[in-house]
Coordinates of C-alpha atoms in Angstrom, one line a residue:
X1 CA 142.2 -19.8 41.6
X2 CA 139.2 -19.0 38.8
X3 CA 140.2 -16.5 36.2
X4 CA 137.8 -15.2 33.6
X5 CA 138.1 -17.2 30.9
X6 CA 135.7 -17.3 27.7
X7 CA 135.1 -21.2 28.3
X8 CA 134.3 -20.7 31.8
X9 CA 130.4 -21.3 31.7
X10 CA 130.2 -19.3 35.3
X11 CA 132.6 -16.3 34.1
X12 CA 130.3 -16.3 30.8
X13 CA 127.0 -16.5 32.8
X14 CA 128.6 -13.2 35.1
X15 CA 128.7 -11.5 32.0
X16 CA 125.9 -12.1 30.8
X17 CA 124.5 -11.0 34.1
X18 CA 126.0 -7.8 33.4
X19 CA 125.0 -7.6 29.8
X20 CA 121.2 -8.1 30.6
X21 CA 121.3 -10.7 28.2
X22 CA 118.8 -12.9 29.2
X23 CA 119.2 -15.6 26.4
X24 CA 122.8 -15.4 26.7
X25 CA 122.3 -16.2 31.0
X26 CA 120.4 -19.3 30.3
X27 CA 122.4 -20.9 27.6
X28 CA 125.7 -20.2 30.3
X29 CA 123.6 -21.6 33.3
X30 CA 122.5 -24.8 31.4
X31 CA 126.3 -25.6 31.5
X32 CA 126.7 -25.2 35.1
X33 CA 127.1 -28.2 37.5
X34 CA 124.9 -27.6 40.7
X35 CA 127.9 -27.7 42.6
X36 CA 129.5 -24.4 41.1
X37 CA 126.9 -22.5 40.5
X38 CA 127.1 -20.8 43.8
X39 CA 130.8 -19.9 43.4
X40 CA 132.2 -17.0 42.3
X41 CA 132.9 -16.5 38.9
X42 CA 136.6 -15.5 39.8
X43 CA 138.4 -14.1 42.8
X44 CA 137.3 -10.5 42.1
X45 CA 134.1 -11.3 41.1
X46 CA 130.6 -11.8 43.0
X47 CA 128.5 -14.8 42.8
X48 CA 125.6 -15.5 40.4
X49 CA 123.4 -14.0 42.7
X50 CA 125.1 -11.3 44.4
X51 CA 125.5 -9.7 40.8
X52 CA 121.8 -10.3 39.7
X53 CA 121.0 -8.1 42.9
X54 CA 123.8 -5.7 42.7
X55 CA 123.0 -5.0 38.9
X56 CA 119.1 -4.9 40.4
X57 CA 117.9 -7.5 37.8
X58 CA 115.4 -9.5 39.1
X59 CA 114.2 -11.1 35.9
X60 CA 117.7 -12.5 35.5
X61 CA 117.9 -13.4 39.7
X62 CA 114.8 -15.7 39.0
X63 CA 116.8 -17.4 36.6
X64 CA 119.7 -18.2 38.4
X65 CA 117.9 -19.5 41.3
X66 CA 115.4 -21.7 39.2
X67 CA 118.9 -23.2 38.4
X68 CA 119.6 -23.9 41.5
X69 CA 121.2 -21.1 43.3
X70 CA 121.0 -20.7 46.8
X71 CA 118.6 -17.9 47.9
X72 CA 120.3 -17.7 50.8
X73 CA 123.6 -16.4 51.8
X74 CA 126.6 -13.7 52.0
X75 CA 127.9 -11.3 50.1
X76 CA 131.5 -11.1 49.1
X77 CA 131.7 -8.3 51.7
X78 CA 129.4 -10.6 54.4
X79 CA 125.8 -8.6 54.0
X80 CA 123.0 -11.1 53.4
X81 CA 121.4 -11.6 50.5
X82 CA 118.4 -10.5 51.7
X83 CA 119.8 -7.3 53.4
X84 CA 121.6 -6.2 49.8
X85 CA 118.6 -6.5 48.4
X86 CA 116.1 -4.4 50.4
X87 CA 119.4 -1.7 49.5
X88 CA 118.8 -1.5 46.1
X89 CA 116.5 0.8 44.2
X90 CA 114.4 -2.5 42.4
X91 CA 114.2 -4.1 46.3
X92 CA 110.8 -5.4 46.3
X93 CA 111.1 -7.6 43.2
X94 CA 114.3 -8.7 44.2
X95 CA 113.8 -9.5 47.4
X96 CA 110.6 -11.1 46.5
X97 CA 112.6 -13.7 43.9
X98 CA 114.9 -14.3 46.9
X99 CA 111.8 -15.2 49.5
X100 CA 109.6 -17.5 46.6
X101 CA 113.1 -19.1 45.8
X102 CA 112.9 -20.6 49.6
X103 CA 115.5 -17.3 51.4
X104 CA 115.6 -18.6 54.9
X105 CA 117.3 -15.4 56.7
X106 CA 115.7 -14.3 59.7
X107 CA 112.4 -12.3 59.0
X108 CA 113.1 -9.6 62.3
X109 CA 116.2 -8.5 60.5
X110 CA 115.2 -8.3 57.0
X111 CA 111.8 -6.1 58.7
X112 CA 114.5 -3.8 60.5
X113 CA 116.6 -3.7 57.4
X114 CA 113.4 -2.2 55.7
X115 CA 113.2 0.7 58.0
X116 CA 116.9 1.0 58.1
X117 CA 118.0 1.0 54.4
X118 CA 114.6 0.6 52.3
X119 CA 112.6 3.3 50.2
X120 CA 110.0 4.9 52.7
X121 CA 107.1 5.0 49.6
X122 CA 107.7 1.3 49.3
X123 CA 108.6 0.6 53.1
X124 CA 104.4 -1.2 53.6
X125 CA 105.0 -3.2 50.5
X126 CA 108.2 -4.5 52.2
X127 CA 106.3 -5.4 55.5
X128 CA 103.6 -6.8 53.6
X129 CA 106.1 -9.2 51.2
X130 CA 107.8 -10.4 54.7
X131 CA 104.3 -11.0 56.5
X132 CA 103.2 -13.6 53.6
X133 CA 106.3 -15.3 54.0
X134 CA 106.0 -15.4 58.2
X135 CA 107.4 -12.4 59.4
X136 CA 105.9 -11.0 62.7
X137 CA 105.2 -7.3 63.8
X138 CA 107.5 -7.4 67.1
X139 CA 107.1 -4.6 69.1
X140 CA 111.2 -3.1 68.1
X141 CA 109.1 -3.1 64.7
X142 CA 106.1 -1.3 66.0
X143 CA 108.2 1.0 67.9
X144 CA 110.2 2.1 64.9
X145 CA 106.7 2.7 62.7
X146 CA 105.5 4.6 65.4
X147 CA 108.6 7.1 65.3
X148 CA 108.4 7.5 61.7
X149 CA 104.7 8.5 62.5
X150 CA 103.1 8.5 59.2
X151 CA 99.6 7.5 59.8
X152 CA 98.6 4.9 56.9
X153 CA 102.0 2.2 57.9
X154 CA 101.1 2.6 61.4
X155 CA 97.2 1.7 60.9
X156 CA 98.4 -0.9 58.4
X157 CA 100.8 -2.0 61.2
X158 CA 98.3 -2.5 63.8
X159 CA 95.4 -3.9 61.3
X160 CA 98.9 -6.8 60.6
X161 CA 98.7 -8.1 64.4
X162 CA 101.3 -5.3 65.3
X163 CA 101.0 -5.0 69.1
X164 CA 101.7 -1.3 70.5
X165 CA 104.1 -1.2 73.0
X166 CA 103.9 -1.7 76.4
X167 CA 106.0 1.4 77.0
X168 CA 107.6 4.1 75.4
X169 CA 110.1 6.4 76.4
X170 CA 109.8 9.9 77.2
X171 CA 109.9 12.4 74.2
X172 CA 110.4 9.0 71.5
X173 CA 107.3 9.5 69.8
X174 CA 105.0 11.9 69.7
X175 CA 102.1 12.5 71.5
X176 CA 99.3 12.3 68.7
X177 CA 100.8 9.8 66.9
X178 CA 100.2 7.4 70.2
X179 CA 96.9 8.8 70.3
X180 CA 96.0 7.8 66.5
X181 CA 97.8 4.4 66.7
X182 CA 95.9 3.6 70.3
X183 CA 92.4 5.0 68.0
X184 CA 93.5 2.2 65.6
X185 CA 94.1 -0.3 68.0
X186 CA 90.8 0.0 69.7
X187 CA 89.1 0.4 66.7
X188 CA 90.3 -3.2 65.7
X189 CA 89.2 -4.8 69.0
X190 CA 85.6 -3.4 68.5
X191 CA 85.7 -4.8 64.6
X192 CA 86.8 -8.3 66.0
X193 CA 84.1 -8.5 69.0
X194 CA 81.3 -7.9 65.9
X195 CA 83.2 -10.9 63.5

């Protein structure tokens, strides 16, 4: 069993995390083999990573991973990396460190996770950041946009490959809004037959 002692580059390196001392991280990182710096720090602690994203500090998240931190993987209480993320209020910057670092998690779930647990004013930059690193507009995804039915993520949507549903239940979205996005979609077909 880890405890925190002062010697304990990991335990030192945690609080520094928590310190937001960036100078004081890197010194404590430099120190750790690239076989524990995954680990927790003790058995009450979270890893490296986990607290760079739960103390939304993405400057300091970079670091740990140029280390060699995994940018993938679980939570002390089993969320994803990714998912815990996309929960905080600094999201985007985290969980764009987590996708440049090489974050493997699956791209449908971290786009649901958006809609489910991001910030709506930041919910297109979300889609946008997943696109570049291969997520795909399924239509679950197109579905949900289109029952939010704000008008500049669905027409971003569509303009992203988004295809709109085959069909959609009775009374689940609205009327107009199926109107506007089918507008959009034609409106992309005729663009494409002039390219």
């Amino acid at each position: 069993m880890r405890h925190l002692f002062k010697t304990d580059p990991l335990a030192s390196a945690y609080k520094a995390i928590l310190a937001d001392d960036r100078e004081k991280l890197l010194k404590h990182l430099r120190k750790i083999k690239p076989s524990e710096i995954d680990k927790p720090s003790s058995d009450t602690t979270p890893g490296l990573v986990e607290a760079c994203i739960i103390q939304q500090r993405p400057h300091l998240l970079t670091l740990v991973l140029e280390q060699g931190a995994s940018a993938t993987g679980k939570t002390v209480n089993g969320h994803s990396f990714g998912i815990l993320s996309i929960k905080q209020e600094a999201s985007l910057r985290l969980l764009t460190a987590l996708l440049s670092a090489g974050n493997d998690e699956d791209r449908d779930q971290l786009l649901a996770a958006c809609f489910e647990y991001g910030q709506p004013t930041q919910l297109m930059l979300h889609i946008s950041l997943l696109i570049q690193y291969g997520a795909e507009i399924t239509e679950p995804i197109a579905v949900k946009a289109l029952k939010i039915g704000e008008r500049p993520l669905i027409h971003f949507l569509i303009n992203s490959g988004a295809e709109l549903p085959k069909q959609v239940g009775t009374g689940e979205i609205d009327e107009e809004t199926l109107a506007y996005a089918n507008k959009c979609a034609e409106d992309l077909q005729i663009r494409k037959m002039f390219l």
